[in-house]
Amino acid sequence: MEDLMKNNTYTLSNQLQIPAIGLGTNLLDGNQAYVLVKEAIQNGCPLVDTASFYENEEEIGKALQETDRTKCFLVSKLWKDQMGYSKARKAFDESLSRLHTDYIDLYLIHWPSDDESLNKETWQALIDLYKEGKVRAIGVSNFNVEQLLQLMDMEIVPMVNEIEYHPQNKQNNIVSFCKAHNIQVIASSPLGRGKILDNFLVKRLAKKYQKTPAQIVLRCIFQNKIIPIPKSSNSLRIKENLNIFDFELEDKDLENLNSLPPLASGE
Ligand code: A2P
């Protein structure tokens, strides 16, 4: 599987290579995070996404210490109560120490504030961390177009925006803006928290390509040039979710998946 994963990267606006798939960890706590992340990295999972809010950085740090740190592209985020220049810098140092590492590959603002100046001040802290070489790339999460625009005249603009995204939650405005400005989109909840897996078309394509429904959805997201970070609390499903590079959806099938109607609210 590691071989299949090798060339599947995108290039961020600062020329850093980022893996095209990863593992979301906000379902994982305590020992579960340690065991599953360690196993995932050993199985070739190229990217692990955490956040101070997930309260699993210690366990992920332990997993990193016991595997090969250089093989894992590590993403973390500062939380809402860590906004502001000095709080953001402190948040970063605390995450670094919990993660038992001396660098984070990609550091994100987890949620925008309603206060534009607070967003800018926090972003300036991330710019400085980047310029000091403590983090290899910087970005935001859950920012809409208006909030992204607040940062577009700063010295460095976000390299990534991590948002909820899947074929039935396409967030067209944000994705188009990001593509136009060379901001890589990362898709959190790429399986619609499991809800999209029962879709008739997804199930039909799973049969056609001899893949699982999850692999069909994740492959669709990959072919849309967006990075899916599916979550799972099961090691076999984590393995399954990373295995999307040995087949290709035909154009028509991709088009049909991309034309699925949004999930009804409450679905
Ligand atoms: P589980 O933890 O039991 O594997 P999302 O990443 O969109 O938030 O989706 C996460 C949900 O999807 C979880 O409930 C997870 O359940 C489920 N899930 C993840 N991978 C798979 C898979 N390959 N097949 C079925 N369900 C999956």
Coordinates of N, CA and C in Angstrom, one line a residue, residues 122-241:
T122 N -4.4 36.5 14.9 CA -4.1 35.0 15.0 C -3.3 34.5 13.8
W123 N -3.8 35.0 12.6 CA -3.1 34.6 11.4 C -1.7 35.1 11.4
Q124 N -1.5 36.3 11.9 CA -0.1 36.8 11.9 C 0.8 35.9 12.8
A125 N 0.2 35.4 13.9 CA 1.0 34.5 14.7 C 1.4 33.2 13.9
L126 N 0.5 32.7 13.1 CA 0.8 31.6 12.3 C 1.9 31.9 11.2
I127 N 1.8 33.1 10.6 CA 2.8 33.6 9.7 C 4.1 33.6 10.3
D128 N 4.2 34.1 11.5 CA 5.5 34.2 12.2 C 6.1 32.8 12.5
L129 N 5.2 31.9 13.0 CA 5.6 30.5 13.3 C 6.2 29.9 12.0
Y130 N 5.5 30.2 10.9 CA 6.0 29.6 9.6 C 7.3 30.2 9.2
K131 N 7.5 31.5 9.4 CA 8.7 32.2 9.0 C 9.9 31.7 9.9
E132 N 9.6 31.4 11.1 CA 10.6 30.9 12.0 C 10.9 29.4 11.8
G133 N 10.2 28.8 10.9 CA 10.5 27.4 10.5 C 10.0 26.4 11.5
K134 N 9.0 26.8 12.3 CA 8.5 25.8 13.3 C 7.4 25.0 12.7
V135 N 6.8 25.4 11.6 CA 5.8 24.7 10.9 C 6.0 24.8 9.4
R136 N 5.7 23.7 8.7 CA 6.1 23.7 7.2 C 5.0 24.3 6.4
A137 N 3.8 24.4 6.9 CA 2.7 25.1 6.1 C 1.7 25.6 7.1
I138 N 0.9 26.6 6.7 CA -0.1 27.1 7.6 C -1.5 27.3 6.8
G139 N -2.5 27.2 7.6 CA -3.8 27.4 6.9 C -4.9 27.6 7.9
V140 N -6.2 27.5 7.4 CA -7.3 27.7 8.3 C -8.3 26.5 8.1
S141 N -9.4 26.6 8.9 CA -10.4 25.5 8.9 C -11.7 26.2 9.1
N142 N -12.7 25.7 8.4 CA -14.1 26.2 8.5 C -14.3 27.7 8.2
F143 N -13.4 28.2 7.4 CA -13.5 29.6 6.9 C -14.4 29.7 5.7
N144 N -15.3 30.6 5.7 CA -16.1 30.9 4.5 C -15.4 31.9 3.6
V145 N -16.0 32.2 2.5 CA -15.3 33.1 1.5 C -15.0 34.5 2.2
E146 N -16.0 35.0 2.8 CA -15.8 36.3 3.5 C -14.7 36.3 4.5
Q147 N -14.6 35.2 5.3 CA -13.5 35.1 6.3 C -12.2 34.9 5.6
L148 N -12.1 34.2 4.5 CA -10.9 34.0 3.8 C -10.4 35.3 3.2
L149 N -11.4 36.1 2.7 CA -11.0 37.4 2.1 C -10.3 38.3 3.1
Q150 N -10.7 38.2 4.4 CA -10.0 39.0 5.5 C -8.5 38.8 5.5
L151 N -8.1 37.6 5.0 CA -6.6 37.3 5.1 C -5.9 37.5 3.8
M152 N -6.6 37.8 2.8 CA -6.0 37.8 1.5 C -5.0 38.9 1.2
D153 N -5.0 39.9 2.1 CA -4.0 41.0 1.9 C -2.9 40.9 2.9
M154 N -2.8 39.8 3.6 CA -1.7 39.6 4.6 C -0.5 39.1 3.8
E155 N 0.6 39.2 4.5 CA 1.9 38.8 3.9 C 1.9 37.4 3.3
I156 N 1.3 36.5 4.0 CA 1.2 35.1 3.5 C -0.3 34.8 3.5
V157 N -0.8 34.2 2.5 CA -2.3 33.8 2.5 C -2.4 32.3 2.9
P158 N -3.5 31.9 3.4 CA -3.6 30.5 3.8 C -3.3 29.5 2.7
M159 N -2.6 28.5 3.0 CA -2.2 27.5 2.0 C -3.3 26.4 2.0
V160 N -4.1 26.3 3.0 CA -5.1 25.2 3.1 C -6.4 25.8 3.8
N161 N -7.5 25.2 3.4 CA -8.7 25.4 4.2 C -9.4 24.1 4.4
E162 N -9.5 23.7 5.6 CA -10.1 22.4 5.9 C -11.6 22.6 6.3
I163 N -12.4 22.0 5.5 CA -13.9 22.2 5.6 C -14.6 20.9 5.5
E164 N -15.9 20.9 6.0 CA -16.7 19.7 5.7 C -17.0 19.6 4.3
Y165 N -16.8 18.5 3.7 CA -17.0 18.3 2.2 C -17.2 16.9 1.8
H166 N -18.2 16.6 1.0 CA -18.4 15.3 0.4 C -19.3 15.5 -0.8
P167 N -19.6 14.5 -1.6 CA -20.4 14.8 -2.8 C -21.8 15.3 -2.5
Q168 N -22.3 15.1 -1.3 CA -23.6 15.6 -1.0 C -23.5 16.8 -0.1
N169 N -22.3 17.4 0.0 CA -22.1 18.6 0.7 C -20.9 19.4 0.1
K170 N -21.2 19.9 -1.1 CA -20.1 20.3 -2.0 C -19.5 21.7 -1.7
Q171 N -20.2 22.5 -0.9 CA -19.7 23.9 -0.5 C -19.1 24.6 -1.7
N172 N -19.9 24.7 -2.8 CA -19.3 25.2 -4.1 C -18.6 26.5 -4.0
N173 N -19.2 27.5 -3.3 CA -18.6 28.8 -3.2 C -17.2 28.8 -2.6
I174 N -17.1 28.1 -1.5 CA -15.8 28.0 -0.8 C -14.8 27.3 -1.7
V175 N -15.2 26.1 -2.2 CA -14.2 25.3 -3.0 C -13.8 26.1 -4.2
S176 N -14.7 26.8 -4.9 CA -14.3 27.6 -6.1 C -13.3 28.7 -5.7
F177 N -13.6 29.4 -4.6 CA -12.7 30.4 -4.2 C -11.3 29.9 -3.9
C178 N -11.3 28.7 -3.1 CA -10.0 28.1 -2.8 C -9.2 27.7 -4.0
K179 N -9.9 27.1 -5.0 CA -9.2 26.7 -6.2 C -8.7 27.9 -6.9
A180 N -9.4 28.9 -7.0 CA -9.0 30.1 -7.7 C -7.8 30.8 -7.1
H181 N -7.7 30.6 -5.8 CA -6.6 31.3 -5.0 C -5.5 30.3 -4.6
N182 N -5.5 29.1 -5.2 CA -4.4 28.1 -4.9 C -4.4 27.8 -3.4
I183 N -5.6 27.7 -2.8 CA -5.7 27.2 -1.4 C -6.2 25.8 -1.5
Q184 N -5.4 24.8 -1.0 CA -5.8 23.4 -1.0 C -6.9 23.1 0.0
V185 N -7.9 22.5 -0.5 CA -9.1 22.1 0.3 C -8.8 20.7 0.9
I186 N -9.0 20.6 2.2 CA -9.0 19.3 2.9 C -10.4 19.0 3.3
A187 N -10.9 17.8 3.1 CA -12.3 17.5 3.3 C -12.4 16.7 4.7
S188 N -13.0 17.4 5.7 CA -13.3 16.7 6.9 C -14.7 16.1 6.7
S189 N -15.0 15.1 7.5 CA -16.3 14.3 7.3 C -16.5 14.0 5.8
P190 N -15.5 13.4 5.1 CA -15.7 13.1 3.7 C -16.7 12.0 3.4
L191 N -17.1 11.3 4.5 CA -18.1 10.2 4.3 C -19.5 10.7 4.8
G192 N -19.6 12.0 5.0 CA -20.9 12.5 5.6 C -21.2 11.8 6.9
R193 N -20.2 11.6 7.7 CA -20.4 10.9 9.0 C -21.0 9.5 8.7
G194 N -20.7 8.9 7.6 CA -21.2 7.6 7.3 C -22.6 7.6 6.5
K195 N -23.2 8.8 6.4 CA -24.6 8.8 5.8 C -24.6 8.6 4.3
I196 N -23.5 9.0 3.6 CA -23.5 8.9 2.2 C -23.3 7.5 1.7
L197 N -22.9 6.6 2.6 CA -22.5 5.3 2.2 C -23.7 4.4 1.8
D198 N -24.9 4.8 2.2 CA -26.2 4.1 1.8 C -26.8 4.6 0.5
N199 N -26.2 5.6 -0.1 CA -26.7 6.2 -1.3 C -26.8 5.1 -2.4
F200 N -27.8 5.1 -3.2 CA -28.0 4.0 -4.2 C -26.9 4.1 -5.2
L201 N -26.6 5.3 -5.7 CA -25.5 5.4 -6.8 C -24.2 4.9 -6.2
V202 N -23.9 5.3 -5.0 CA -22.6 5.0 -4.4 C -22.5 3.4 -4.3
K203 N -23.6 2.8 -3.9 CA -23.6 1.3 -3.7 C -23.5 0.7 -5.1
R204 N -24.2 1.3 -6.1 CA -24.1 0.7 -7.4 C -22.7 0.7 -8.0
L205 N -22.0 1.9 -7.8 CA -20.6 2.0 -8.3 C -19.7 1.1 -7.5
A206 N -20.0 0.9 -6.2 CA -19.1 0.0 -5.4 C -19.1 -1.4 -6.1
K207 N -20.3 -1.8 -6.5 CA -20.4 -3.1 -7.2 C -19.6 -3.1 -8.5
K208 N -19.9 -2.0 -9.3 CA -19.2 -1.9 -10.6 C -17.7 -2.0 -10.5
Y209 N -17.1 -1.2 -9.5 CA -15.7 -1.2 -9.5 C -15.1 -2.2 -8.5
Q210 N -16.0 -3.0 -7.9 CA -15.5 -4.0 -6.9 C -14.7 -3.4 -5.8
K211 N -15.3 -2.2 -5.3 CA -14.7 -1.5 -4.2 C -15.8 -1.3 -3.1
T212 N -15.5 -0.7 -2.0 CA -16.5 -0.5 -1.0 C -17.2 0.9 -1.2
P213 N -18.4 1.1 -0.7 CA -19.0 2.5 -0.8 C -18.0 3.6 -0.4
A214 N -17.3 3.3 0.8 CA -16.4 4.4 1.3 C -15.3 4.7 0.3
Q215 N -14.8 3.6 -0.3 CA -13.7 3.8 -1.3 C -14.2 4.6 -2.5
I216 N -15.4 4.4 -2.9 CA -16.0 5.1 -4.1 C -16.1 6.6 -3.7
V217 N -16.6 6.9 -2.6 CA -16.7 8.3 -2.2 C -15.4 9.0 -2.0
L218 N -14.4 8.3 -1.4 CA -13.1 8.9 -1.2 C -12.4 9.1 -2.5
R219 N -12.5 8.1 -3.4 CA -11.9 8.3 -4.7 C -12.5 9.5 -5.5
C220 N -13.8 9.6 -5.4 CA -14.4 10.8 -6.0 C -13.8 12.1 -5.5
I221 N -13.7 12.2 -4.2 CA -13.1 13.4 -3.6 C -11.7 13.6 -4.1
F222 N -10.9 12.5 -4.1 CA -9.5 12.6 -4.6 C -9.5 13.1 -6.0
Q223 N -10.4 12.5 -6.9 CA -10.4 12.9 -8.3 C -10.9 14.4 -8.4
N224 N -11.6 14.9 -7.4 CA -11.9 16.3 -7.4 C -10.8 17.2 -6.9
K225 N -9.6 16.6 -6.6 CA -8.4 17.2 -6.2 C -8.5 17.8 -4.8
I226 N -9.3 17.2 -4.0 CA -9.5 17.6 -2.6 C -9.0 16.4 -1.7
I227 N -8.5 16.7 -0.5 CA -7.8 15.7 0.3 C -8.8 15.2 1.4
P228 N -9.3 13.9 1.2 CA -10.2 13.4 2.2 C -9.5 12.9 3.5
I229 N -10.0 13.2 4.7 CA -9.4 12.7 5.9 C -10.6 12.0 6.7
P230 N -10.9 10.8 6.2 CA -12.0 10.0 6.8 C -11.6 9.6 8.3
K231 N -12.6 9.5 9.1 CA -12.4 9.1 10.5 C -13.0 7.7 10.6
S232 N -12.3 6.9 11.4 CA -12.9 5.6 11.8 C -12.2 5.1 13.1
S233 N -13.0 4.4 13.8 CA -12.5 3.8 15.1 C -12.2 2.3 14.9
N234 N -12.0 1.9 13.6 CA -11.8 0.5 13.4 C -10.6 0.4 12.4
S235 N -9.6 -0.4 12.8 CA -8.4 -0.5 12.1 C -8.6 -1.0 10.7
L236 N -9.5 -2.0 10.5 CA -9.7 -2.5 9.1 C -10.3 -1.5 8.2
R237 N -11.2 -0.7 8.8 CA -11.8 0.4 8.0 C -10.9 1.5 7.7
I238 N -10.0 1.8 8.6 CA -8.9 2.8 8.4 C -8.1 2.3 7.2
K239 N -7.7 1.1 7.2 CA -6.9 0.5 6.1 C -7.7 0.6 4.7
E240 N -8.9 0.2 4.8 CA -9.8 0.2 3.6 C -9.9 1.6 3.0
N241 N -10.0 2.6 3.9 CA -10.2 4.0 3.5 C -9.0 4.6 2.8

